[in-house]
Amino acid sequence: VQIEVPDTVAHFETEVTVRGAPSGAAVTATVHTPDGARMQVNGTANASGTAHLQIPDRELKKAGTYRASAHGAEAIFEVFPGEPDARVSTVAVSKTYIAANGVDMARAEVRITDEFSNPLPFHEVSLAGRAGDTLPGAVDYVEVRIRRVTTPVKYADPGGSLNFLLDPDNPGS
């Protein structure tokens, strides 16, 4: 028996193909998710001994490595994160107010995720601010433009996060 499962994207269905089963036989594949859950998909082998079993999109929301097995055969497949989603991606700032005194600074962490909160690693992230900018729930008000946003890299880490140091201009400059 052979089993194949193509890689897919979160919330897209995929197909488990099992070859070498007896014609007309019931075929069950067990799918192990990245968080340890298990599900089963069922079908029947056709005249050539091939069964096509669908894993529904609702079962594939968690990005990561999955494992499917049937009749002693095993296949590994990946579910990749979907598109960035601003509704669930986050920006966290260490302070709600940054004094424009040349000394005060704040840290900001930007975490990019898809609609199912799967992190999107290695996406380019930038951060900018101007006088009067606000970030509801994070920064009440920026008095002056941000002089410098520093980070040693410009791409999100494997967890989908990138940290910045915010350094506002001195008043009057």
Short mmCIF file of N, CA and C in Angstrom, two decimals:
data_model
loop_
_atom_site.label_atom_id
_atom_site.label_comp_id
_atom_site.label_asym_id
_atom_site.label_seq_id
_atom_site.Cartn_x
_atom_site.Cartn_y
_atom_site.Cartn_z
N VAL A 1 0.85 -1.19 0.00
CA VAL A 1 0.00 0.00 0.00
C VAL A 1 0.89 1.24 0.00
N GLN A 2 0.50 2.24 -0.78
CA GLN A 2 1.21 3.52 -0.83
C GLN A 2 0.20 4.62 -0.48
N ILE A 3 0.71 5.68 0.13
CA ILE A 3 -0.15 6.82 0.50
C ILE A 3 0.54 8.11 0.10
N GLU A 4 -0.21 9.05 -0.44
CA GLU A 4 0.32 10.37 -0.82
C GLU A 4 -0.65 11.44 -0.37
N VAL A 5 -0.08 12.55 0.11
CA VAL A 5 -0.90 13.71 0.48
C VAL A 5 -0.13 14.96 0.05
N PRO A 6 -0.70 15.79 -0.82
CA PRO A 6 0.01 17.02 -1.21
C PRO A 6 -0.04 18.06 -0.09
N ASP A 7 0.97 18.91 -0.06
CA ASP A 7 0.97 20.05 0.87
C ASP A 7 -0.19 20.96 0.51
N THR A 8 -0.61 21.77 1.47
CA THR A 8 -1.72 22.68 1.24
C THR A 8 -1.56 23.94 2.08
N VAL A 9 -2.53 24.82 2.01
CA VAL A 9 -2.56 26.07 2.77
C VAL A 9 -3.69 25.96 3.79
N ALA A 10 -3.51 26.59 4.94
CA ALA A 10 -4.52 26.54 6.00
C ALA A 10 -5.91 26.84 5.45
N HIS A 11 -6.87 26.02 5.85
CA HIS A 11 -8.28 26.13 5.50
C HIS A 11 -8.55 25.83 4.03
N PHE A 12 -7.66 25.05 3.38
CA PHE A 12 -7.91 24.51 2.05
C PHE A 12 -7.94 22.99 2.20
N GLU A 13 -8.92 22.34 1.62
CA GLU A 13 -8.96 20.89 1.73
C GLU A 13 -7.82 20.27 0.94
N THR A 14 -7.50 19.03 1.27
CA THR A 14 -6.50 18.30 0.51
C THR A 14 -6.97 16.86 0.40
N GLU A 15 -6.30 16.09 -0.45
CA GLU A 15 -6.73 14.73 -0.72
C GLU A 15 -5.66 13.73 -0.32
N VAL A 16 -6.08 12.68 0.37
CA VAL A 16 -5.21 11.55 0.69
C VAL A 16 -5.45 10.51 -0.39
N THR A 17 -4.40 10.13 -1.10
CA THR A 17 -4.52 9.09 -2.13
C THR A 17 -3.86 7.83 -1.60
N VAL A 18 -4.64 6.76 -1.54
CA VAL A 18 -4.14 5.45 -1.09
C VAL A 18 -4.18 4.51 -2.28
N ARG A 19 -3.02 3.94 -2.62
CA ARG A 19 -2.92 3.01 -3.76
C ARG A 19 -2.54 1.62 -3.25
N GLY A 20 -3.07 0.60 -3.92
CA GLY A 20 -2.70 -0.77 -3.58
C GLY A 20 -3.68 -1.47 -2.66
N ALA A 21 -4.84 -0.88 -2.46
CA ALA A 21 -5.89 -1.53 -1.65
C ALA A 21 -6.67 -2.48 -2.56
N PRO A 22 -7.29 -3.49 -2.01
CA PRO A 22 -8.12 -4.37 -2.83
C PRO A 22 -9.30 -3.60 -3.44
N SER A 23 -9.65 -3.92 -4.65
CA SER A 23 -10.77 -3.27 -5.34
C SER A 23 -12.04 -3.36 -4.49
N GLY A 24 -12.70 -2.21 -4.30
CA GLY A 24 -13.94 -2.16 -3.53
C GLY A 24 -13.77 -2.17 -2.02
N ALA A 25 -12.54 -2.22 -1.55
CA ALA A 25 -12.30 -2.29 -0.10
C ALA A 25 -12.53 -0.93 0.56
N ALA A 26 -13.02 -0.96 1.79
CA ALA A 26 -13.12 0.25 2.61
C ALA A 26 -11.71 0.66 3.02
N VAL A 27 -11.42 1.94 2.88
CA VAL A 27 -10.09 2.46 3.22
C VAL A 27 -10.27 3.58 4.24
N THR A 28 -9.50 3.50 5.32
CA THR A 28 -9.51 4.54 6.36
C THR A 28 -8.09 5.04 6.53
N ALA A 29 -7.93 6.37 6.51
CA ALA A 29 -6.63 6.99 6.79
C ALA A 29 -6.77 7.77 8.08
N THR A 30 -5.76 7.67 8.91
CA THR A 30 -5.70 8.45 10.15
C THR A 30 -4.74 9.60 9.92
N VAL A 31 -5.20 10.82 10.27
CA VAL A 31 -4.40 12.02 10.09
C VAL A 31 -4.07 12.58 11.46
N HIS A 32 -2.77 12.79 11.71
CA HIS A 32 -2.29 13.35 12.97
C HIS A 32 -1.93 14.81 12.73
N THR A 33 -2.50 15.71 13.53
CA THR A 33 -2.27 17.15 13.38
C THR A 33 -1.03 17.58 14.15
N PRO A 34 -0.53 18.78 13.90
CA PRO A 34 0.66 19.26 14.61
C PRO A 34 0.47 19.37 16.12
N ASP A 35 -0.77 19.56 16.57
CA ASP A 35 -0.99 19.69 18.02
C ASP A 35 -1.40 18.37 18.67
N GLY A 36 -1.23 17.25 17.95
CA GLY A 36 -1.45 15.93 18.54
C GLY A 36 -2.84 15.35 18.37
N ALA A 37 -3.77 16.09 17.78
CA ALA A 37 -5.11 15.56 17.56
C ALA A 37 -5.08 14.56 16.41
N ARG A 38 -6.10 13.70 16.38
CA ARG A 38 -6.21 12.73 15.29
C ARG A 38 -7.60 12.81 14.69
N MET A 39 -7.67 12.54 13.40
CA MET A 39 -8.96 12.45 12.71
C MET A 39 -8.86 11.31 11.72
N GLN A 40 -10.00 10.81 11.30
CA GLN A 40 -10.02 9.76 10.30
C GLN A 40 -10.83 10.21 9.10
N VAL A 41 -10.35 9.82 7.92
CA VAL A 41 -11.09 10.05 6.68
C VAL A 41 -11.29 8.69 6.02
N ASN A 42 -12.46 8.50 5.43
CA ASN A 42 -12.84 7.19 4.91
C ASN A 42 -13.23 7.27 3.44
N GLY A 43 -13.08 6.14 2.77
CA GLY A 43 -13.50 6.04 1.39
C GLY A 43 -13.45 4.59 0.94
N THR A 44 -13.61 4.39 -0.35
CA THR A 44 -13.62 3.05 -0.93
C THR A 44 -12.66 3.02 -2.11
N ALA A 45 -11.88 1.94 -2.19
CA ALA A 45 -10.93 1.78 -3.30
C ALA A 45 -11.70 1.50 -4.59
N ASN A 46 -11.26 2.12 -5.67
CA ASN A 46 -11.89 1.89 -6.98
C ASN A 46 -11.39 0.57 -7.58
N ALA A 47 -11.76 0.29 -8.81
CA ALA A 47 -11.40 -0.98 -9.47
C ALA A 47 -9.90 -1.17 -9.58
N SER A 48 -9.15 -0.08 -9.65
CA SER A 48 -7.69 -0.20 -9.75
C SER A 48 -7.01 -0.20 -8.37
N GLY A 49 -7.82 -0.21 -7.30
CA GLY A 49 -7.25 -0.28 -5.94
C GLY A 49 -6.81 1.05 -5.38
N THR A 50 -7.33 2.16 -5.93
CA THR A 50 -6.96 3.49 -5.47
C THR A 50 -8.16 4.14 -4.78
N ALA A 51 -7.91 4.71 -3.62
CA ALA A 51 -8.95 5.44 -2.89
C ALA A 51 -8.52 6.90 -2.76
N HIS A 52 -9.46 7.81 -3.01
CA HIS A 52 -9.23 9.25 -2.88
C HIS A 52 -10.07 9.74 -1.70
N LEU A 53 -9.39 10.11 -0.61
CA LEU A 53 -10.06 10.50 0.62
C LEU A 53 -9.85 12.00 0.85
N GLN A 54 -10.91 12.73 1.11
CA GLN A 54 -10.82 14.19 1.28
C GLN A 54 -10.65 14.55 2.76
N ILE A 55 -9.67 15.40 3.03
CA ILE A 55 -9.56 16.02 4.36
C ILE A 55 -10.23 17.38 4.22
N PRO A 56 -11.34 17.62 4.91
CA PRO A 56 -12.07 18.88 4.75
C PRO A 56 -11.28 20.09 5.21
N ASP A 57 -11.56 21.23 4.58
CA ASP A 57 -10.85 22.47 4.92
C ASP A 57 -10.96 22.82 6.40
N ARG A 58 -12.10 22.55 7.02
CA ARG A 58 -12.31 22.91 8.44
C ARG A 58 -11.34 22.16 9.37
N GLU A 59 -10.75 21.07 8.88
CA GLU A 59 -9.81 20.28 9.69
C GLU A 59 -8.36 20.72 9.49
N LEU A 60 -8.13 21.67 8.61
CA LEU A 60 -6.76 22.06 8.26
C LEU A 60 -6.51 23.55 8.53
N LYS A 61 -6.84 24.00 9.71
CA LYS A 61 -6.64 25.42 10.06
C LYS A 61 -5.30 25.68 10.73
N LYS A 62 -4.71 24.67 11.34
CA LYS A 62 -3.44 24.81 12.05
C LYS A 62 -2.28 24.56 11.09
N ALA A 63 -1.41 25.55 10.91
CA ALA A 63 -0.24 25.37 10.05
C ALA A 63 0.76 24.45 10.76
N GLY A 64 1.48 23.66 9.99
CA GLY A 64 2.49 22.78 10.55
C GLY A 64 2.60 21.48 9.79
N THR A 65 3.30 20.53 10.39
CA THR A 65 3.54 19.23 9.77
C THR A 65 2.47 18.24 10.23
N TYR A 66 1.81 17.62 9.28
CA TYR A 66 0.80 16.61 9.53
C TYR A 66 1.34 15.25 9.09
N ARG A 67 0.75 14.19 9.62
CA ARG A 67 1.13 12.83 9.24
C ARG A 67 -0.14 12.05 8.95
N ALA A 68 -0.18 11.38 7.80
CA ALA A 68 -1.32 10.54 7.44
C ALA A 68 -0.84 9.10 7.31
N SER A 69 -1.65 8.16 7.80
CA SER A 69 -1.28 6.75 7.70
C SER A 69 -2.50 5.92 7.32
N ALA A 70 -2.25 4.86 6.55
CA ALA A 70 -3.31 3.93 6.15
C ALA A 70 -2.67 2.60 5.80
N HIS A 71 -3.17 1.53 6.39
CA HIS A 71 -2.74 0.16 6.07
C HIS A 71 -1.21 0.01 6.14
N GLY A 72 -0.59 0.61 7.14
CA GLY A 72 0.85 0.47 7.35
C GLY A 72 1.71 1.45 6.57
N ALA A 73 1.13 2.20 5.67
CA ALA A 73 1.89 3.21 4.91
C ALA A 73 1.71 4.57 5.58
N GLU A 74 2.68 5.46 5.38
CA GLU A 74 2.64 6.77 6.02
C GLU A 74 3.12 7.85 5.07
N ALA A 75 2.53 9.04 5.20
CA ALA A 75 2.95 10.21 4.40
C ALA A 75 2.97 11.42 5.32
N ILE A 76 3.94 12.28 5.09
CA ILE A 76 4.06 13.54 5.82
C ILE A 76 3.68 14.66 4.85
N PHE A 77 2.90 15.63 5.35
CA PHE A 77 2.56 16.77 4.50
C PHE A 77 2.51 18.03 5.35
N GLU A 78 2.67 19.17 4.69
CA GLU A 78 2.69 20.46 5.37
C GLU A 78 1.41 21.23 5.07
N VAL A 79 0.94 21.93 6.09
CA VAL A 79 -0.12 22.91 5.92
C VAL A 79 0.55 24.25 6.21
N PHE A 80 0.57 25.12 5.22
CA PHE A 80 1.24 26.40 5.34
C PHE A 80 0.25 27.47 5.79
N PRO A 81 0.72 28.53 6.47
CA PRO A 81 -0.18 29.61 6.87
C PRO A 81 -0.78 30.28 5.64
N GLY A 82 -1.94 30.90 5.85
CA GLY A 82 -2.60 31.64 4.78
C GLY A 82 -2.02 33.04 4.66
N GLU A 83 -2.82 33.94 4.12
CA GLU A 83 -2.41 35.33 3.92
C GLU A 83 -2.41 36.10 5.25
N PRO A 84 -1.57 37.14 5.36
CA PRO A 84 -1.61 37.97 6.58
C PRO A 84 -3.00 38.55 6.79
N ASP A 85 -3.41 38.62 8.04
CA ASP A 85 -4.73 39.14 8.38
C ASP A 85 -4.58 40.20 9.46
N ALA A 86 -4.87 41.45 9.11
CA ALA A 86 -4.72 42.57 10.03
C ALA A 86 -5.66 42.46 11.23
N ARG A 87 -6.75 41.72 11.09
CA ARG A 87 -7.71 41.59 12.20
C ARG A 87 -7.15 40.78 13.35
N VAL A 88 -6.24 39.85 13.10
CA VAL A 88 -5.70 39.01 14.17
C VAL A 88 -4.21 39.21 14.37
N SER A 89 -3.52 39.88 13.45
CA SER A 89 -2.12 40.24 13.68
C SER A 89 -2.09 41.30 14.76
N THR A 90 -0.98 41.42 15.47
CA THR A 90 -0.95 42.33 16.62
C THR A 90 0.27 43.24 16.61
N VAL A 91 0.11 44.38 17.27
CA VAL A 91 1.22 45.28 17.58
C VAL A 91 1.13 45.54 19.08
N ALA A 92 2.20 45.22 19.79
CA ALA A 92 2.24 45.47 21.24
C ALA A 92 3.36 46.47 21.51
N VAL A 93 3.06 47.50 22.27
CA VAL A 93 4.04 48.54 22.60
C VAL A 93 4.22 48.56 24.11
N SER A 94 5.48 48.74 24.56
CA SER A 94 5.77 48.67 25.98
C SER A 94 5.25 49.86 26.78
N LYS A 95 4.93 50.97 26.12
CA LYS A 95 4.42 52.16 26.81
C LYS A 95 3.30 52.77 25.98
N THR A 96 2.38 53.45 26.66
CA THR A 96 1.34 54.15 25.92
C THR A 96 1.73 55.58 25.62
N TYR A 97 2.82 56.05 26.20
CA TYR A 97 3.28 57.42 25.95
C TYR A 97 4.80 57.39 25.90
N ILE A 98 5.37 58.05 24.88
CA ILE A 98 6.83 58.17 24.75
C ILE A 98 7.15 59.65 24.77
N ALA A 99 7.88 60.09 25.79
CA ALA A 99 8.25 61.50 25.90
C ALA A 99 9.29 61.83 24.83
N ALA A 100 9.14 62.99 24.22
CA ALA A 100 10.08 63.45 23.20
C ALA A 100 11.21 64.20 23.88
N ASN A 101 11.99 63.48 24.70
CA ASN A 101 13.06 64.12 25.47
C ASN A 101 14.44 63.63 25.08
N GLY A 102 14.53 62.84 24.03
CA GLY A 102 15.83 62.33 23.59
C GLY A 102 16.33 61.15 24.39
N VAL A 103 15.62 60.76 25.45
CA VAL A 103 16.03 59.66 26.31
C VAL A 103 14.99 58.54 26.32
N ASP A 104 13.74 58.94 26.42
CA ASP A 104 12.65 57.97 26.54
C ASP A 104 12.50 57.16 25.26
N MET A 105 12.35 55.86 25.42
CA MET A 105 12.16 54.97 24.28
C MET A 105 11.11 53.94 24.66
N ALA A 106 10.59 53.26 23.66
CA ALA A 106 9.65 52.18 23.89
C ALA A 106 9.96 51.04 22.94
N ARG A 107 9.52 49.87 23.31
CA ARG A 107 9.69 48.71 22.44
C ARG A 107 8.33 48.36 21.83
N ALA A 108 8.38 47.96 20.57
CA ALA A 108 7.17 47.53 19.88
C ALA A 108 7.43 46.16 19.28
N GLU A 109 6.44 45.28 19.41
CA GLU A 109 6.52 43.97 18.79
C GLU A 109 5.36 43.84 17.81
N VAL A 110 5.69 43.53 16.58
CA VAL A 110 4.70 43.32 15.55
C VAL A 110 4.64 41.81 15.31
N ARG A 111 3.45 41.22 15.41
CA ARG A 111 3.28 39.78 15.17
C ARG A 111 2.29 39.62 14.02
N ILE A 112 2.77 39.03 12.93
CA ILE A 112 1.97 38.84 11.73
C ILE A 112 1.42 37.42 11.72
N THR A 113 0.08 37.30 11.58
CA THR A 113 -0.55 35.99 11.53
C THR A 113 -1.61 35.95 10.44
N ASP A 114 -2.04 34.73 10.11
CA ASP A 114 -3.17 34.58 9.20
C ASP A 114 -4.46 34.59 10.02
N GLU A 115 -5.60 34.36 9.38
CA GLU A 115 -6.89 34.46 10.07
C GLU A 115 -7.07 33.42 11.17
N PHE A 116 -6.24 32.37 11.21
CA PHE A 116 -6.33 31.33 12.23
C PHE A 116 -5.22 31.46 13.26
N SER A 117 -4.56 32.62 13.30
CA SER A 117 -3.47 32.93 14.23
C SER A 117 -2.21 32.10 13.99
N ASN A 118 -2.05 31.56 12.78
CA ASN A 118 -0.80 30.90 12.42
C ASN A 118 0.23 31.98 12.14
N PRO A 119 1.40 31.92 12.80
CA PRO A 119 2.42 32.94 12.54
C PRO A 119 2.93 32.86 11.10
N LEU A 120 3.28 34.03 10.57
CA LEU A 120 3.82 34.12 9.21
C LEU A 120 5.30 34.50 9.31
N PRO A 121 6.17 33.52 9.40
CA PRO A 121 7.59 33.82 9.54
C PRO A 121 8.18 34.39 8.26
N PHE A 122 9.25 35.17 8.44
CA PHE A 122 10.08 35.66 7.36
C PHE A 122 9.39 36.66 6.44
N HIS A 123 8.27 37.25 6.87
CA HIS A 123 7.65 38.34 6.13
C HIS A 123 8.36 39.63 6.49
N GLU A 124 8.53 40.49 5.51
CA GLU A 124 9.16 41.78 5.78
C GLU A 124 8.17 42.66 6.54
N VAL A 125 8.67 43.28 7.61
CA VAL A 125 7.83 44.12 8.46
C VAL A 125 8.50 45.47 8.61
N SER A 126 7.73 46.54 8.47
CA SER A 126 8.26 47.87 8.74
C SER A 126 7.29 48.58 9.66
N LEU A 127 7.79 49.59 10.33
CA LEU A 127 7.00 50.35 11.29
C LEU A 127 7.39 51.81 11.15
N ALA A 128 6.40 52.69 11.10
CA ALA A 128 6.67 54.12 10.97
C ALA A 128 5.65 54.87 11.81
N GLY A 129 6.00 56.07 12.22
CA GLY A 129 5.07 56.89 13.00
C GLY A 129 5.26 58.35 12.68
N ARG A 130 4.20 59.13 12.93
CA ARG A 130 4.24 60.57 12.72
C ARG A 130 3.61 61.24 13.93
N ALA A 131 3.82 62.53 14.05
CA ALA A 131 3.18 63.28 15.12
C ALA A 131 1.67 63.09 15.00
N GLY A 132 1.04 62.81 16.13
CA GLY A 132 -0.40 62.65 16.16
C GLY A 132 -0.89 61.25 15.88
N ASP A 133 0.01 60.32 15.52
CA ASP A 133 -0.42 58.94 15.28
C ASP A 133 -0.90 58.31 16.58
N THR A 134 -1.87 57.44 16.46
CA THR A 134 -2.32 56.64 17.60
C THR A 134 -2.40 55.19 17.16
N LEU A 135 -2.41 54.31 18.11
CA LEU A 135 -2.59 52.90 17.87
C LEU A 135 -3.56 52.42 18.93
N PRO A 136 -4.84 52.31 18.60
CA PRO A 136 -5.84 51.98 19.61
C PRO A 136 -5.44 50.77 20.44
N GLY A 137 -5.51 50.94 21.75
CA GLY A 137 -5.17 49.86 22.66
C GLY A 137 -3.70 49.70 22.93
N ALA A 138 -2.83 50.43 22.21
CA ALA A 138 -1.40 50.27 22.40
C ALA A 138 -0.71 51.61 22.66
N VAL A 139 -0.87 52.58 21.78
CA VAL A 139 -0.24 53.88 21.93
C VAL A 139 -1.34 54.94 21.89
N ASP A 140 -1.42 55.75 22.95
CA ASP A 140 -2.46 56.77 23.02
C ASP A 140 -2.20 57.89 22.02
N TYR A 141 -0.96 58.38 21.98
CA TYR A 141 -0.68 59.54 21.14
C TYR A 141 0.83 59.69 21.01
N VAL A 142 1.29 59.99 19.83
CA VAL A 142 2.70 60.27 19.60
C VAL A 142 2.83 61.78 19.41
N GLU A 143 3.61 62.45 20.30
CA GLU A 143 3.76 63.91 20.24
C GLU A 143 4.51 64.38 19.01
N VAL A 144 5.53 63.64 18.67
CA VAL A 144 6.39 64.05 17.55
C VAL A 144 6.65 62.82 16.68
N ARG A 145 7.20 63.05 15.52
CA ARG A 145 7.47 61.90 14.66
C ARG A 145 8.55 61.00 15.30
N ILE A 146 8.52 59.76 14.92
CA ILE A 146 9.54 58.83 15.40
C ILE A 146 10.82 59.09 14.62
N ARG A 147 11.88 59.40 15.35
CA ARG A 147 13.16 59.70 14.70
C ARG A 147 13.80 58.43 14.17
N ARG A 148 13.70 57.38 14.96
CA ARG A 148 14.43 56.17 14.60
C ARG A 148 13.63 54.95 15.04
N VAL A 149 13.49 54.03 14.16
CA VAL A 149 12.91 52.74 14.48
C VAL A 149 14.01 51.74 14.21
N THR A 150 14.52 51.12 15.26
CA THR A 150 15.68 50.25 15.08
C THR A 150 15.30 48.79 15.27
N THR A 151 15.84 47.97 14.45
CA THR A 151 15.76 46.52 14.59
C THR A 151 16.93 45.95 13.79
N PRO A 152 17.58 44.89 14.28
CA PRO A 152 18.73 44.35 13.56
C PRO A 152 18.35 43.63 12.26
N VAL A 153 17.10 43.21 12.13
CA VAL A 153 16.63 42.54 10.92
C VAL A 153 15.31 43.16 10.50
N LYS A 154 14.87 42.87 9.28
CA LYS A 154 13.61 43.44 8.84
C LYS A 154 12.57 42.37 8.51
N TYR A 155 12.86 41.11 8.85
CA TYR A 155 11.93 40.03 8.57
C TYR A 155 11.48 39.38 9.88
N ALA A 156 10.22 38.96 9.92
CA ALA A 156 9.67 38.32 11.10
C ALA A 156 10.41 37.01 11.39
N ASP A 157 10.52 36.67 12.66
CA ASP A 157 11.17 35.43 13.08
C ASP A 157 10.23 34.23 12.81
N PRO A 158 10.67 33.00 13.11
CA PRO A 158 9.81 31.84 12.84
C PRO A 158 8.45 31.91 13.55
N GLY A 159 8.34 32.68 14.62
CA GLY A 159 7.07 32.86 15.31
C GLY A 159 6.23 33.97 14.72
N GLY A 160 6.70 34.60 13.63
CA GLY A 160 5.95 35.66 12.98
C GLY A 160 6.10 37.02 13.63
N SER A 161 7.09 37.18 14.53
CA SER A 161 7.25 38.43 15.27
C SER A 161 8.52 39.17 14.89
N LEU A 162 8.47 40.49 15.06
CA LEU A 162 9.65 41.34 14.88
C LEU A 162 9.55 42.45 15.90
N ASN A 163 10.66 42.71 16.62
CA ASN A 163 10.69 43.74 17.66
C ASN A 163 11.38 44.99 17.16
N PHE A 164 10.87 46.14 17.59
CA PHE A 164 11.42 47.44 17.21
C PHE A 164 11.69 48.24 18.47
N LEU A 165 12.66 49.16 18.39
CA LEU A 165 12.91 50.14 19.44
C LEU A 165 12.50 51.49 18.88
N LEU A 166 11.56 52.16 19.57
CA LEU A 166 11.03 53.45 19.12
C LEU A 166 11.74 54.56 19.86
N ASP A 167 12.31 55.50 19.13
CA ASP A 167 13.08 56.60 19.69
C ASP A 167 12.58 57.90 19.09
N PRO A 168 11.72 58.65 19.82
CA PRO A 168 11.17 59.88 19.24
C PRO A 168 12.18 61.00 19.19
N ASP A 169 11.94 61.95 18.29
CA ASP A 169 12.74 63.17 18.19
C ASP A 169 12.66 63.98 19.49
N ASN A 170 13.68 64.80 19.70
CA ASN A 170 13.61 65.78 20.79
C ASN A 170 12.56 66.84 20.43
N PRO A 171 11.90 67.42 21.43
CA PRO A 171 10.95 68.48 21.12
C PRO A 171 11.64 69.64 20.41
N GLY A 172 10.97 70.18 19.42
CA GLY A 172 11.50 71.33 18.73
C GLY A 172 12.54 71.02 17.68
N SER A 173 12.87 69.76 17.48
CA SER A 173 13.87 69.45 16.45
C SER A 173 13.24 68.93 15.21
#
